[in-house]
Tab-separated table of C-alpha atoms in Angstrom:
chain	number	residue	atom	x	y	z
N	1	UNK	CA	38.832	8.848	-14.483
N	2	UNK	CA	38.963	5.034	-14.115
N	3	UNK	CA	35.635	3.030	-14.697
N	4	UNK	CA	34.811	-0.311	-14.116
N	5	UNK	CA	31.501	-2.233	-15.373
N	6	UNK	CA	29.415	-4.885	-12.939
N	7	UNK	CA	27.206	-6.763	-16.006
N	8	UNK	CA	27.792	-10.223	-15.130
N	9	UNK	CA	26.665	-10.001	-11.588
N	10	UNK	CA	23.230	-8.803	-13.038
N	11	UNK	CA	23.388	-11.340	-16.330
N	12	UNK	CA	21.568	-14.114	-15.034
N	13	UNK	CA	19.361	-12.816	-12.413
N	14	UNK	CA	15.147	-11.981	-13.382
N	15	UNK	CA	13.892	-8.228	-13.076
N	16	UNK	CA	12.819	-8.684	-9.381
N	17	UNK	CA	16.286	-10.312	-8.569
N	18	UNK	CA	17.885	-7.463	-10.305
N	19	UNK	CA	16.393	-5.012	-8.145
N	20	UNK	CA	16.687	-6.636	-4.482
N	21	UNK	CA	20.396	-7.022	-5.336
N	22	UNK	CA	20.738	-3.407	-5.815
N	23	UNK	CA	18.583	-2.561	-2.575
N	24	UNK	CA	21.073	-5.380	-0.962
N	25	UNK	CA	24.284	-3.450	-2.049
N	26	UNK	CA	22.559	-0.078	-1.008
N	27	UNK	CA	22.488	-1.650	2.758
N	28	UNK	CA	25.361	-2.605	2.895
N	29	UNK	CA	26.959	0.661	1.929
N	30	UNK	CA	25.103	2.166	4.515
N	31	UNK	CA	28.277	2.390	7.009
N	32	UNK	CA	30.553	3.407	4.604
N	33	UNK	CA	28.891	5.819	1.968
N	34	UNK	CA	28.015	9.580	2.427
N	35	UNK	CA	25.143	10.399	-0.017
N	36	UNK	CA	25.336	13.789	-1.931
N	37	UNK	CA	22.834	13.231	-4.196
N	38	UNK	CA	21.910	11.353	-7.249
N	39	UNK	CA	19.609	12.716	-10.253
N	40	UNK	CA	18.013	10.323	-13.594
N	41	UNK	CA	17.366	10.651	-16.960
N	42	UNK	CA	15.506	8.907	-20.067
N	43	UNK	CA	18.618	8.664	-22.724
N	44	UNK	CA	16.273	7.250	-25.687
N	45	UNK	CA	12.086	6.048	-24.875
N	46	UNK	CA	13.958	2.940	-23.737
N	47	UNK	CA	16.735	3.701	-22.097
N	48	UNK	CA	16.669	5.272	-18.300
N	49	UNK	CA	20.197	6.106	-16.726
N	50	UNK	CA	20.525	7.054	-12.682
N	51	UNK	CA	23.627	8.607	-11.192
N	52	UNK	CA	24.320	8.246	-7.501
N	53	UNK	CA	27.255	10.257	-5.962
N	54	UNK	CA	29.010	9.146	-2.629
N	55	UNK	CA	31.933	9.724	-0.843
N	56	UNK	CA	32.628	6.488	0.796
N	57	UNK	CA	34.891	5.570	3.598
N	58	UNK	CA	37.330	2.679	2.858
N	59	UNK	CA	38.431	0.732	5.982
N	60	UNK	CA	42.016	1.875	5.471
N	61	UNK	CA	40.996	5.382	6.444
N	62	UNK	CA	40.595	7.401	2.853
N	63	UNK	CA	37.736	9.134	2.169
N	64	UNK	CA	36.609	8.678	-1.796
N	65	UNK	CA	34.415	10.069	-4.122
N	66	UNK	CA	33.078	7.812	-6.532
N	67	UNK	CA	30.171	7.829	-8.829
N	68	UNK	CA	27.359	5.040	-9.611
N	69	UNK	CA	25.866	4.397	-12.853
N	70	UNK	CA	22.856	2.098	-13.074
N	71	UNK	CA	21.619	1.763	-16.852
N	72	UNK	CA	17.623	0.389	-16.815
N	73	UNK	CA	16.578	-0.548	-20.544
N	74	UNK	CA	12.681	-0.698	-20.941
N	75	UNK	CA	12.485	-0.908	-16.768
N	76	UNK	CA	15.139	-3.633	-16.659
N	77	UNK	CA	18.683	-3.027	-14.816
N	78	UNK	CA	21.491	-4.025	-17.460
N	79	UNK	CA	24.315	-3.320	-15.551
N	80	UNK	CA	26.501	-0.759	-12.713
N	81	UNK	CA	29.535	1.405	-13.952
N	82	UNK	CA	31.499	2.296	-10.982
N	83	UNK	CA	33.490	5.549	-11.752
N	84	UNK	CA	36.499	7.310	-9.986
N	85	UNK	CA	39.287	9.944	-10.406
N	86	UNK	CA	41.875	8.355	-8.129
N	87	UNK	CA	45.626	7.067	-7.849
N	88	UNK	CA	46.247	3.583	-8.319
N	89	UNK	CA	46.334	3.187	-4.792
N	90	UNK	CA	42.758	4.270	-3.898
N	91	UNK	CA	41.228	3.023	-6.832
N	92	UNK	CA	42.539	-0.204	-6.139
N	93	UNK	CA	42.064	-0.111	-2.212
N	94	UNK	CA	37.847	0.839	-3.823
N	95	UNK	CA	37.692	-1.951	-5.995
N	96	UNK	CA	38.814	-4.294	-3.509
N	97	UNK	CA	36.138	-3.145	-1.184
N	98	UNK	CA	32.852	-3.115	-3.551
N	99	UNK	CA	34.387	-6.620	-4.287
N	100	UNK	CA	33.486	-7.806	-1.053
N	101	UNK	CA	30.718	-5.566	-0.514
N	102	UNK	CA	28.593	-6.914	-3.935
N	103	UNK	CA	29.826	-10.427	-2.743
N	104	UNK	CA	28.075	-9.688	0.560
N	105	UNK	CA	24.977	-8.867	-1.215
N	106	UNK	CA	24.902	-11.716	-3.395
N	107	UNK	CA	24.748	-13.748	-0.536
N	108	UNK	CA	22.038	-12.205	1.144
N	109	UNK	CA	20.397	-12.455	-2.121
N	110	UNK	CA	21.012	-16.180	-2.149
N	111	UNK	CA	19.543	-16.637	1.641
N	112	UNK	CA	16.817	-13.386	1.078
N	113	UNK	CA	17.819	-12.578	4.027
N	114	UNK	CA	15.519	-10.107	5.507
N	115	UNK	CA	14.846	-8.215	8.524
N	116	UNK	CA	10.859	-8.192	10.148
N	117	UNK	CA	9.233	-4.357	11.011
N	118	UNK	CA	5.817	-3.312	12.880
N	119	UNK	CA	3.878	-0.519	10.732
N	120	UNK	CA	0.731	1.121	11.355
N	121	UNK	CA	-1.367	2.607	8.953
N	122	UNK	CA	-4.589	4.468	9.406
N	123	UNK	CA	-7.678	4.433	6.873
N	124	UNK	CA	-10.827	6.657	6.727
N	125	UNK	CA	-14.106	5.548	5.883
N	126	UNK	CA	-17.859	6.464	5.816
N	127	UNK	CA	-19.912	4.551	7.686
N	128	UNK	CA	-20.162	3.164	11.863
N	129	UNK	CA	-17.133	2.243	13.515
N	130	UNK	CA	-15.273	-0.899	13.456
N	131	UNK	CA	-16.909	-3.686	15.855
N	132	UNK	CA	-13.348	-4.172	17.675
N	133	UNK	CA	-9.993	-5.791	17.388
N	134	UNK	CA	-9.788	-8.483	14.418
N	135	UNK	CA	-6.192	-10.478	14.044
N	136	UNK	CA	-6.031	-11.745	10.134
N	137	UNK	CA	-3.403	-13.594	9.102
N	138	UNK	CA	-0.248	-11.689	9.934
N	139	UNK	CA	-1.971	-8.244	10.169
N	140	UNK	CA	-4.834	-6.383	12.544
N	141	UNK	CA	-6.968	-3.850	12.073
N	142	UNK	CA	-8.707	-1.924	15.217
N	143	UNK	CA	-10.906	1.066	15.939
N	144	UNK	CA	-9.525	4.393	15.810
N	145	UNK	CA	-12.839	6.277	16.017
N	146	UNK	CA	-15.800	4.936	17.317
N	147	UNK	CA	-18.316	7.923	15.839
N	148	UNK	CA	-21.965	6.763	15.722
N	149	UNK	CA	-24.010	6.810	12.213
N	150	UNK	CA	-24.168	4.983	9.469
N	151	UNK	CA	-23.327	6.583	5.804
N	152	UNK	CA	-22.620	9.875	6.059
N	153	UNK	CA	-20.568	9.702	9.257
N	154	UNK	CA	-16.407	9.584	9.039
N	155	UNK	CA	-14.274	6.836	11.133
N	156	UNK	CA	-11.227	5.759	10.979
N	157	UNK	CA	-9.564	2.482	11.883
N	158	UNK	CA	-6.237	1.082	12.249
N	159	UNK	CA	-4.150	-1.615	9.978
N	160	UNK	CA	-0.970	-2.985	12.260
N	161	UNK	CA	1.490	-5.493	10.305
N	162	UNK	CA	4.345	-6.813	10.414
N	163	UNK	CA	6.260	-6.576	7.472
N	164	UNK	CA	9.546	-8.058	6.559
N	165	UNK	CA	12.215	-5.976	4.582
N	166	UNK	CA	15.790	-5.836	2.935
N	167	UNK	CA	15.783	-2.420	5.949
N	168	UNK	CA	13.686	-0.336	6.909
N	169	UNK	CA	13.028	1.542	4.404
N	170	UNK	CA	12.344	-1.795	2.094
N	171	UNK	CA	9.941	-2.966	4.560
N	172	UNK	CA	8.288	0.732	5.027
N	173	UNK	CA	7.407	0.499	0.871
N	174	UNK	CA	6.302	-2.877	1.537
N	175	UNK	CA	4.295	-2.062	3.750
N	176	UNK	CA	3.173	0.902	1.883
N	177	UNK	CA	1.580	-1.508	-0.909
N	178	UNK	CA	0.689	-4.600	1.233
N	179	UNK	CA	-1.945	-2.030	3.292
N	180	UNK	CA	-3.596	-0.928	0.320
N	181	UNK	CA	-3.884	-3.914	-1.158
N	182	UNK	CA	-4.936	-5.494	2.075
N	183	UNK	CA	-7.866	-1.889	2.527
N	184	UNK	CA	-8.729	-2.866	-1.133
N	185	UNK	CA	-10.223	-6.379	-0.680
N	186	UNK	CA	-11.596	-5.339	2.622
N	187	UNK	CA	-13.353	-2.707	0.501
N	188	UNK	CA	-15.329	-5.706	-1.228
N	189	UNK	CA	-15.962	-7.902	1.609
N	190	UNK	CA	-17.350	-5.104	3.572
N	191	UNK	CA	-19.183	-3.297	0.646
N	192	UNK	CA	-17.090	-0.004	2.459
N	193	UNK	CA	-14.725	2.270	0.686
N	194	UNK	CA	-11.619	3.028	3.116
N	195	UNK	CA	-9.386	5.670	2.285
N	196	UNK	CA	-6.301	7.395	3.191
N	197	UNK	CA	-6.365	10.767	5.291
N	198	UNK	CA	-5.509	13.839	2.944
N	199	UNK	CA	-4.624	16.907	3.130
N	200	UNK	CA	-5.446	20.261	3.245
N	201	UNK	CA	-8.119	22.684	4.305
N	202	UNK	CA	-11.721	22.309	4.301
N	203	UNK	CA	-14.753	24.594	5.617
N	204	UNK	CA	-16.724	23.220	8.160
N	205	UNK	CA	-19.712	24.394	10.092
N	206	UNK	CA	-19.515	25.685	13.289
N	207	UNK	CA	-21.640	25.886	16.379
N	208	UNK	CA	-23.721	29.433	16.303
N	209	UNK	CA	-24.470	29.198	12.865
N	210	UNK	CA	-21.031	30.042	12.160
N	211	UNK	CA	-18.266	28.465	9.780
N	212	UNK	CA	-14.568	28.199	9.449
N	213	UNK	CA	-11.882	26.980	7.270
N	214	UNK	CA	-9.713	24.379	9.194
N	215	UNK	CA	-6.910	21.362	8.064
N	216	UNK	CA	-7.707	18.072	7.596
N	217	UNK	CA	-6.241	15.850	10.408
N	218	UNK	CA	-6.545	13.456	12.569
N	219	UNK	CA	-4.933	12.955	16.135
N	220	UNK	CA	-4.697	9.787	17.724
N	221	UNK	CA	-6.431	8.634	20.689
N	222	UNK	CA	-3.461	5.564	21.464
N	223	UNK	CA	0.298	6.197	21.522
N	224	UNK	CA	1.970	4.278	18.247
N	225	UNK	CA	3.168	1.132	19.019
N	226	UNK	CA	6.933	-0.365	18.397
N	227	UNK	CA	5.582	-4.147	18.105
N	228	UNK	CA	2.161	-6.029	16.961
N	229	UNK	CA	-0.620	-5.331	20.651
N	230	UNK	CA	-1.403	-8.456	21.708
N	231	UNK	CA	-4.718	-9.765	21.870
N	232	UNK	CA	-7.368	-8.470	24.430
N	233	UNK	CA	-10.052	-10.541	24.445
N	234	UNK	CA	-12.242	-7.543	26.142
N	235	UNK	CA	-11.320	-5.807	22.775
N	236	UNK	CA	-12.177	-8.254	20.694
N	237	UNK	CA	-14.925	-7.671	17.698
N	238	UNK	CA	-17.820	-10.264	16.975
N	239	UNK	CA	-18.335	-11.544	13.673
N	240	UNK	CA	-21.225	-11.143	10.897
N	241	UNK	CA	-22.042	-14.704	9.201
N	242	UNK	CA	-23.450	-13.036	5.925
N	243	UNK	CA	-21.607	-10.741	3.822
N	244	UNK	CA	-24.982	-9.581	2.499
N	245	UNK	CA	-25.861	-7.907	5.885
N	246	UNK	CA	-23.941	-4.735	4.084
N	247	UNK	CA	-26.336	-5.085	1.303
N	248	UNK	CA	-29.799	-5.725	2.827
N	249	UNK	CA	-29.627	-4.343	6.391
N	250	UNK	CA	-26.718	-1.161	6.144
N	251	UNK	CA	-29.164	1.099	7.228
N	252	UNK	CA	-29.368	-0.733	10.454
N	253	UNK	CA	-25.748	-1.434	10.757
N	254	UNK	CA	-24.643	0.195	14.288
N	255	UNK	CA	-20.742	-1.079	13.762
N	256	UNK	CA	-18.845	-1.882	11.405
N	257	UNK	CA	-18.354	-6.461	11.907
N	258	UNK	CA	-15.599	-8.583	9.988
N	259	UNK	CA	-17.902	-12.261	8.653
N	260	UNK	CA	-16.743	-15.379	10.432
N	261	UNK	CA	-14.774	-16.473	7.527
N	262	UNK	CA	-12.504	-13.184	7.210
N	263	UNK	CA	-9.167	-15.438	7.684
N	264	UNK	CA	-10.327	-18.474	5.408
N	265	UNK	CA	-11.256	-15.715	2.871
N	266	UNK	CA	-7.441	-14.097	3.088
N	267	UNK	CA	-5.690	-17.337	3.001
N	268	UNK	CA	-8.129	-18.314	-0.221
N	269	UNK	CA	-6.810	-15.050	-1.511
N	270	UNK	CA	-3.122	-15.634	-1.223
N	271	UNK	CA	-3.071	-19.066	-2.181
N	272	UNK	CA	-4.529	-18.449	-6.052
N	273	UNK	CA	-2.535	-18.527	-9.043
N	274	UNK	CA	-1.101	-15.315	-9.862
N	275	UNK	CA	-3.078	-14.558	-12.619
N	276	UNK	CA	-6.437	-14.956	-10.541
N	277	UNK	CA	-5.122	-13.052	-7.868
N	278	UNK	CA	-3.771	-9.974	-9.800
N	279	UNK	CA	-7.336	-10.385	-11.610
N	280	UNK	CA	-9.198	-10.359	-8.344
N	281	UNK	CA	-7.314	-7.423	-6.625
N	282	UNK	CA	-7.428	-5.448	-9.625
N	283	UNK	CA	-11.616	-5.883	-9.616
N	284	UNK	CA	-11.089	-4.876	-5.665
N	285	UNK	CA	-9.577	-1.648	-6.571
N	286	UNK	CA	-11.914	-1.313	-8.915
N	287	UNK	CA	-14.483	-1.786	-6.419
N	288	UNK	CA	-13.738	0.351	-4.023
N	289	UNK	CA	-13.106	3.651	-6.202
N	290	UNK	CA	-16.796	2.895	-6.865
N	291	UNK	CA	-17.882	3.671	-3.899
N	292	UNK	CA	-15.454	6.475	-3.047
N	293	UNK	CA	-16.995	7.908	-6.105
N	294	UNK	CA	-20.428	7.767	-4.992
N	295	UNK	CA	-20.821	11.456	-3.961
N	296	UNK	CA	-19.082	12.665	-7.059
N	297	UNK	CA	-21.166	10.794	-10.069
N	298	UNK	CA	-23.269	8.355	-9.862
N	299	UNK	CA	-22.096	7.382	-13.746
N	300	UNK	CA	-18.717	7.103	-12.351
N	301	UNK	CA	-19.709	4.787	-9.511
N	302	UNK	CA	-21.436	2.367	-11.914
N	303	UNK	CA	-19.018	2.748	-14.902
N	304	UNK	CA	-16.006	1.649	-11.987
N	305	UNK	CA	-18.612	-1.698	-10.904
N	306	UNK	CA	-18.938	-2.246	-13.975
N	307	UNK	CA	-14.686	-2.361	-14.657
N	308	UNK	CA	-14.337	-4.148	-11.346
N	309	UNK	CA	-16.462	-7.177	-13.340
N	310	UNK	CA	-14.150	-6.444	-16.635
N	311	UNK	CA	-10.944	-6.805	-14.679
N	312	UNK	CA	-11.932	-10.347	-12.880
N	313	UNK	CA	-13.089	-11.513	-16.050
N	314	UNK	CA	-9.700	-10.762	-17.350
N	315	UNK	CA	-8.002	-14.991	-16.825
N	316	UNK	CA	-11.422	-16.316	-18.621
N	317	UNK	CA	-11.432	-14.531	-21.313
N	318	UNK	CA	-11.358	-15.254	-25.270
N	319	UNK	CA	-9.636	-13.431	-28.238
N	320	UNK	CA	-9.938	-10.486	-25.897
N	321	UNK	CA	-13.996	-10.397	-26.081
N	322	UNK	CA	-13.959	-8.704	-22.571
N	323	UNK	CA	-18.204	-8.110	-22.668
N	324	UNK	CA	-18.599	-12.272	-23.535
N	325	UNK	CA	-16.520	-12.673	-20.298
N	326	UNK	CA	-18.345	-10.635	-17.921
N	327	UNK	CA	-21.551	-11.921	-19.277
N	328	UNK	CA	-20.716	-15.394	-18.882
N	329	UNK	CA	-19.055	-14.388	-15.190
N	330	UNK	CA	-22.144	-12.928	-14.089
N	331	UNK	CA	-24.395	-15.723	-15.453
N	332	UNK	CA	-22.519	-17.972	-13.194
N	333	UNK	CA	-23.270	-15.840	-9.777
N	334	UNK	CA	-26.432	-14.199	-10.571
N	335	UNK	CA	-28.130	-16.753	-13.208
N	336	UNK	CA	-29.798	-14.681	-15.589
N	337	UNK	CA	-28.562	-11.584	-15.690
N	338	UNK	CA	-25.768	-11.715	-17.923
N	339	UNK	CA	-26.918	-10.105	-20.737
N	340	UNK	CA	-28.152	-6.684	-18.839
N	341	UNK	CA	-24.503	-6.896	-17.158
N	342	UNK	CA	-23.153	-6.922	-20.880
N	343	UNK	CA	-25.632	-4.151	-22.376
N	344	UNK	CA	-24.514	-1.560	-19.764
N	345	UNK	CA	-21.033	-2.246	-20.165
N	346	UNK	CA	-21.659	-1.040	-23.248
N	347	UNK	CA	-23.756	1.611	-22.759
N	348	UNK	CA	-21.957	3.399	-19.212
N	349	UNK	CA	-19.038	2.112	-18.982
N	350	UNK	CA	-18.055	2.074	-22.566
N	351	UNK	CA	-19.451	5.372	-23.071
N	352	UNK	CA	-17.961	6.955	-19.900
N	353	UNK	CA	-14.554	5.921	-20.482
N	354	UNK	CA	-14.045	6.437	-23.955
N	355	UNK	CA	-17.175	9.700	-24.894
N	356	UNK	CA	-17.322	11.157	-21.909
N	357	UNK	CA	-20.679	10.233	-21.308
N	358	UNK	CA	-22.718	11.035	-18.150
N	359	UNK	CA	-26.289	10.063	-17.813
N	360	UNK	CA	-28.420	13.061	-18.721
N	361	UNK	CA	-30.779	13.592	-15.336
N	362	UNK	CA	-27.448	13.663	-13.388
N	363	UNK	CA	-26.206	16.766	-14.877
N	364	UNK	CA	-29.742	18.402	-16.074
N	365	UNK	CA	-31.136	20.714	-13.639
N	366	UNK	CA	-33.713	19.264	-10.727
N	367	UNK	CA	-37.154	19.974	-11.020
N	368	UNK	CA	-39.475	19.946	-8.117
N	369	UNK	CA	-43.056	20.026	-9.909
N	370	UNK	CA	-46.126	17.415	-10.703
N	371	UNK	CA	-46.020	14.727	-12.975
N	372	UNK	CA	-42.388	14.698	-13.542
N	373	UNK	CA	-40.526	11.294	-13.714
N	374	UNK	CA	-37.306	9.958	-12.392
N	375	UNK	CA	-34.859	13.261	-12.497
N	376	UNK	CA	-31.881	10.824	-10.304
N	377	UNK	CA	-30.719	8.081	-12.447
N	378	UNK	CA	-31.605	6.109	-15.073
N	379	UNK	CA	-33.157	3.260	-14.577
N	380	UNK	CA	-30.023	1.319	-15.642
N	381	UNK	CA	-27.684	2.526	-13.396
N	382	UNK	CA	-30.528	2.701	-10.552
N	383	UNK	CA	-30.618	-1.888	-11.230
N	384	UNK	CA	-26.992	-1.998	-11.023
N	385	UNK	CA	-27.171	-0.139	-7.501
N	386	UNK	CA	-30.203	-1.550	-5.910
N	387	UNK	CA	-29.562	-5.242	-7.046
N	388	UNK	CA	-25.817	-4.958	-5.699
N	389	UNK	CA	-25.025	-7.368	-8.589
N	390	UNK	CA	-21.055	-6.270	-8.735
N	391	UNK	CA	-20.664	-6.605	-4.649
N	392	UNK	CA	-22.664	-9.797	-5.056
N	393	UNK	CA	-20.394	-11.678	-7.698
N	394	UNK	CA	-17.280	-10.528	-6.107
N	395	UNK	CA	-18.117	-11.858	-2.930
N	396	UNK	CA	-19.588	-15.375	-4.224
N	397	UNK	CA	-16.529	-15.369	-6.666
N	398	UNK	CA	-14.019	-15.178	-3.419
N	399	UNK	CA	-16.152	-17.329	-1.408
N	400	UNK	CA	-16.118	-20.153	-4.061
N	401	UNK	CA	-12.603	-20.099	-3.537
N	402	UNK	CA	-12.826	-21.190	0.191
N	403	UNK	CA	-14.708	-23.499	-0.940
N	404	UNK	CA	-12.303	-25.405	-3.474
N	405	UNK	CA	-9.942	-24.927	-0.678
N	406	UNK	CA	-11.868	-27.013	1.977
C-alpha cells in the first residue's frame, strides 16, 4: 500500500480556505471518480478523521481504487493522505493526475471562481398574506398563499435567490443558510415569525362535524422556476412607511407590506462590521423563535425577547456584565426603561434558562369565578408584550444604521 501526504498545500491557507479547496478538488474529481462511500470518526476529543473511497478513472484508461484521508484537528483540516495498493505504473500514472487535479483547484481557489444558481425556498407563517412581489437586493420574496385573516391564519410565501457556488451542491447549502438568515431578519422587521414547512401528520377538522388525520403539505399554485421572474409591475406589493404598523394596528393588518426602506435596511445590514452583524442576526434568531413560541409558553416567548436583547448587546459589552449591556442598550431606544429590561432578565430569562422556571398562572389551573385576579401572565411578562420593547429596539437599532449610512 503506497501513501502519499498533501500538508503543504493546506499549510498556509485559513480554516475557510482550507475547506473551499477541498470542495474545489471534490469538483474537479467529479468526471473521473466513482464514489463508494466514505464513513468518519473522532480519534481523540480533538482529533476527527474522514475516509472517502473512489475508484477513479485515469485518462490513460485504468480504473483505480484509491482511498482519501482528511485529518480535521479541533474542526481544522491538517492535511490529505492519498492511499493505494498499486504497481509502480498506476500509482505513478495516479499521482501524476491528482498533481494536476489539486493544481487545478488551487487555481480556482486563487480566482474563487464560482458558478451562479436560482433557488427557491418556501416559508410558513401566521398571519395575512404577503402584499405582492418585493425585489431586495439580490433576492425576492412573493405570495404563495393569499389566505385572509390575521393571527391565527397560515400563509406561505416564496424566497427566490440567486446564489453563487463552488457547484451545485455548494451553492444549494448556501443557499440553504443565506434563506434563513435572510427569513430571520425579516422576522424582526415584520414583527412575523416565518417558518419552514414540516412534516408529518396532523388532525384536522372536517366539514360535518367530522375529523381526520392528514400530512402536512403544501402544493404549489406556480410551476418552479429555472431563473430569477422578472418584475411585473401588476404584481408588485406597496410599501408600509412605519415598522410600528405591526405593533399598533396588526389587528387591522389585511396583508402582509414590506416598509419603504426594506433595501436601505438590507444593505445597512451587510455593510456592518462582522462583529455587529453576527450580533444583530443572532438577536434576529432570537427574535423570531419568540414568536414561534408564542402558542407554546408565554415564559418562553419572553425569556427568547429577552436573549434577542442579550445577544445584540454582545459587541458593547464589559468584563462580560451581559445585564449592564442590555440595560444601557435599552436606555438608548426606549429612555427609561433600562432597569425593568435588566430586572426581568434576571428574573425570566435567567430563571427559565438555567431553573426551569415558568411563571406560576401559566401552568396553574384556570379559574372562571368572581373576584379572581390576573390567572394569564404576570404582570412582567404581560409589559414586555404589550410595550413591544424588544421589537422596538431592534428595529430603531437597525434603522440607526441607515442612518450612519446616509
Amino acid at each position: 500500500m503506497q501513501t502519499v501526504l498533501l500538508k503543504e498545500e493546506f499549510e498556509y491557507l485559513n480554516k475557510d480556505k482550507k475547506e473551499t479547496l477541498i470542495k474545489y478538488l471534490d469538483k474537479n474529481l467529479e468526471g473521473s471518480a466513482q464514489k463508494r462511500g466514505g464513513r468518519g470518526s473522532y480519534l481523540d476529543e480533538d482529533h476527527f478523521v474522514n475516509i472517502d473511497n473512489m475508484i477513479i478513472s485515469l485518462p490513460e484508461g485504468y480504473n483505480v481504487p484509491v482511498e482519501f484521508t482528511t485529518n480535521w484537528i479541533k474542526g481544522d483540516l491538517t492535511d490529505l493522505e492519498v492511499s493505494a495498493d498499486l504497481d509502480p505504473t498506476n500509482w505513478n500514472l495516479l499521482i501524476q493526475f491528482l498533481d494536476k487535479i489539486i493544481k487545478k483547484s488551487l487555481a480556482m481557489l486563487l480566482a474563487e471562481k464560482k458558478e451562479k444558481h436560482f433557488f427557491r425556498v418556501r416559508f410558513g407563517y401566521m398571519g395575512p398574506p404577503l402584499d405582492g412581489e418585493y425585489y431586495i437586493r439580490n433576492f425576492r420574496i412573493s405570495p404563495a398563499t393569499r389566505v385572509k385573516g390575521t393571527a391565527l391564519v397560515e400563509n406561505y410565501l416564496y424566497l427566490d435567490m440567486d446564489i453563487e457556488g463552488i457547484d451545485y451542491e455548494h451553492a444549494r447549502s448556501n443557499s440553504r443558510t443565506f434563506a434563513k438568515e435572510v427569513m430571520s431578519i425579516l422576522s424582526v422587521i415584520l414583527n412575523t415569525g416565518f417558518y419552514e414547512l414540516g412534516h408529518g401528520h396532523r388532525w384536522v377538522l372536517l366539514p360535518d362535524n367530522k375529523h381526520g388525520r392528514f400530512q402536512l403539505g403544501f402544493r404549489d399554485e406556480e410551476p418552479y422556476p429555472t431563473a430569477m421572474p422578472a418584475k411585473n409591475r401588476k404584481k408588485a406589493g406597496t410599501f408600509s412607511v412605519d415598522p410600528t404598523d405591526y405593533v399598533s394596528n396588526a389587528i387591522h393588518i389585511k396583508t402582509l407590506r414590506l416598509p419603504r426602506s426594506i433595501r436601505k435596511l438590507f444593505k445597512a445590514y451587510y455593510s456592518l462590521a462582522k462583529e455587529e452583524q453576527a450580533a444583530f442576526l443572532g438577536a434576529s434568531r432570537m427574535y423570531q423563535i419568540s414568536i414561534s413560541a408564542d402558542r407554546i409558553s408565554k415564559t418562553v416567548k419572553a425569556s427568547y425577547q429577552l436573549a434577542a436583547l442579550d445577544a445584540l448587546s454582545k459587541p458593547y459589552r464589559q468584563k462580560n456584565f451581559n445585564k449592564n449591556a442590555i440595560m444601557e442598550l435599552t436606555d438608548r431606544y426606549y429612555v427609561g426603561e433600562g432597569a425593568k429590561i435588566g430586572k426581568l432578565y434576571e428574573s425570566i430569562r435567567n430563571a427559565h434558562f438555567h431553573q426551569g422556571f415558568f411563571d406560576e398562572h401559566e401552568i396553574s389551573g384556570f379559574e372562571i369565578r368572581p373576584f379572581l385576579g390576573p390567572q394569564w401572565i404576570m404582570k412582567e411578562i404581560e409589559y414586555l408584550f404589550r410595550t413591544k420593547i424588544v421589537f422596538v429596539i431592534l428595529n430603531k437599532w437597525l434603522y440607526e444604521k441607515v442612518s450612519e449610512e446616509s
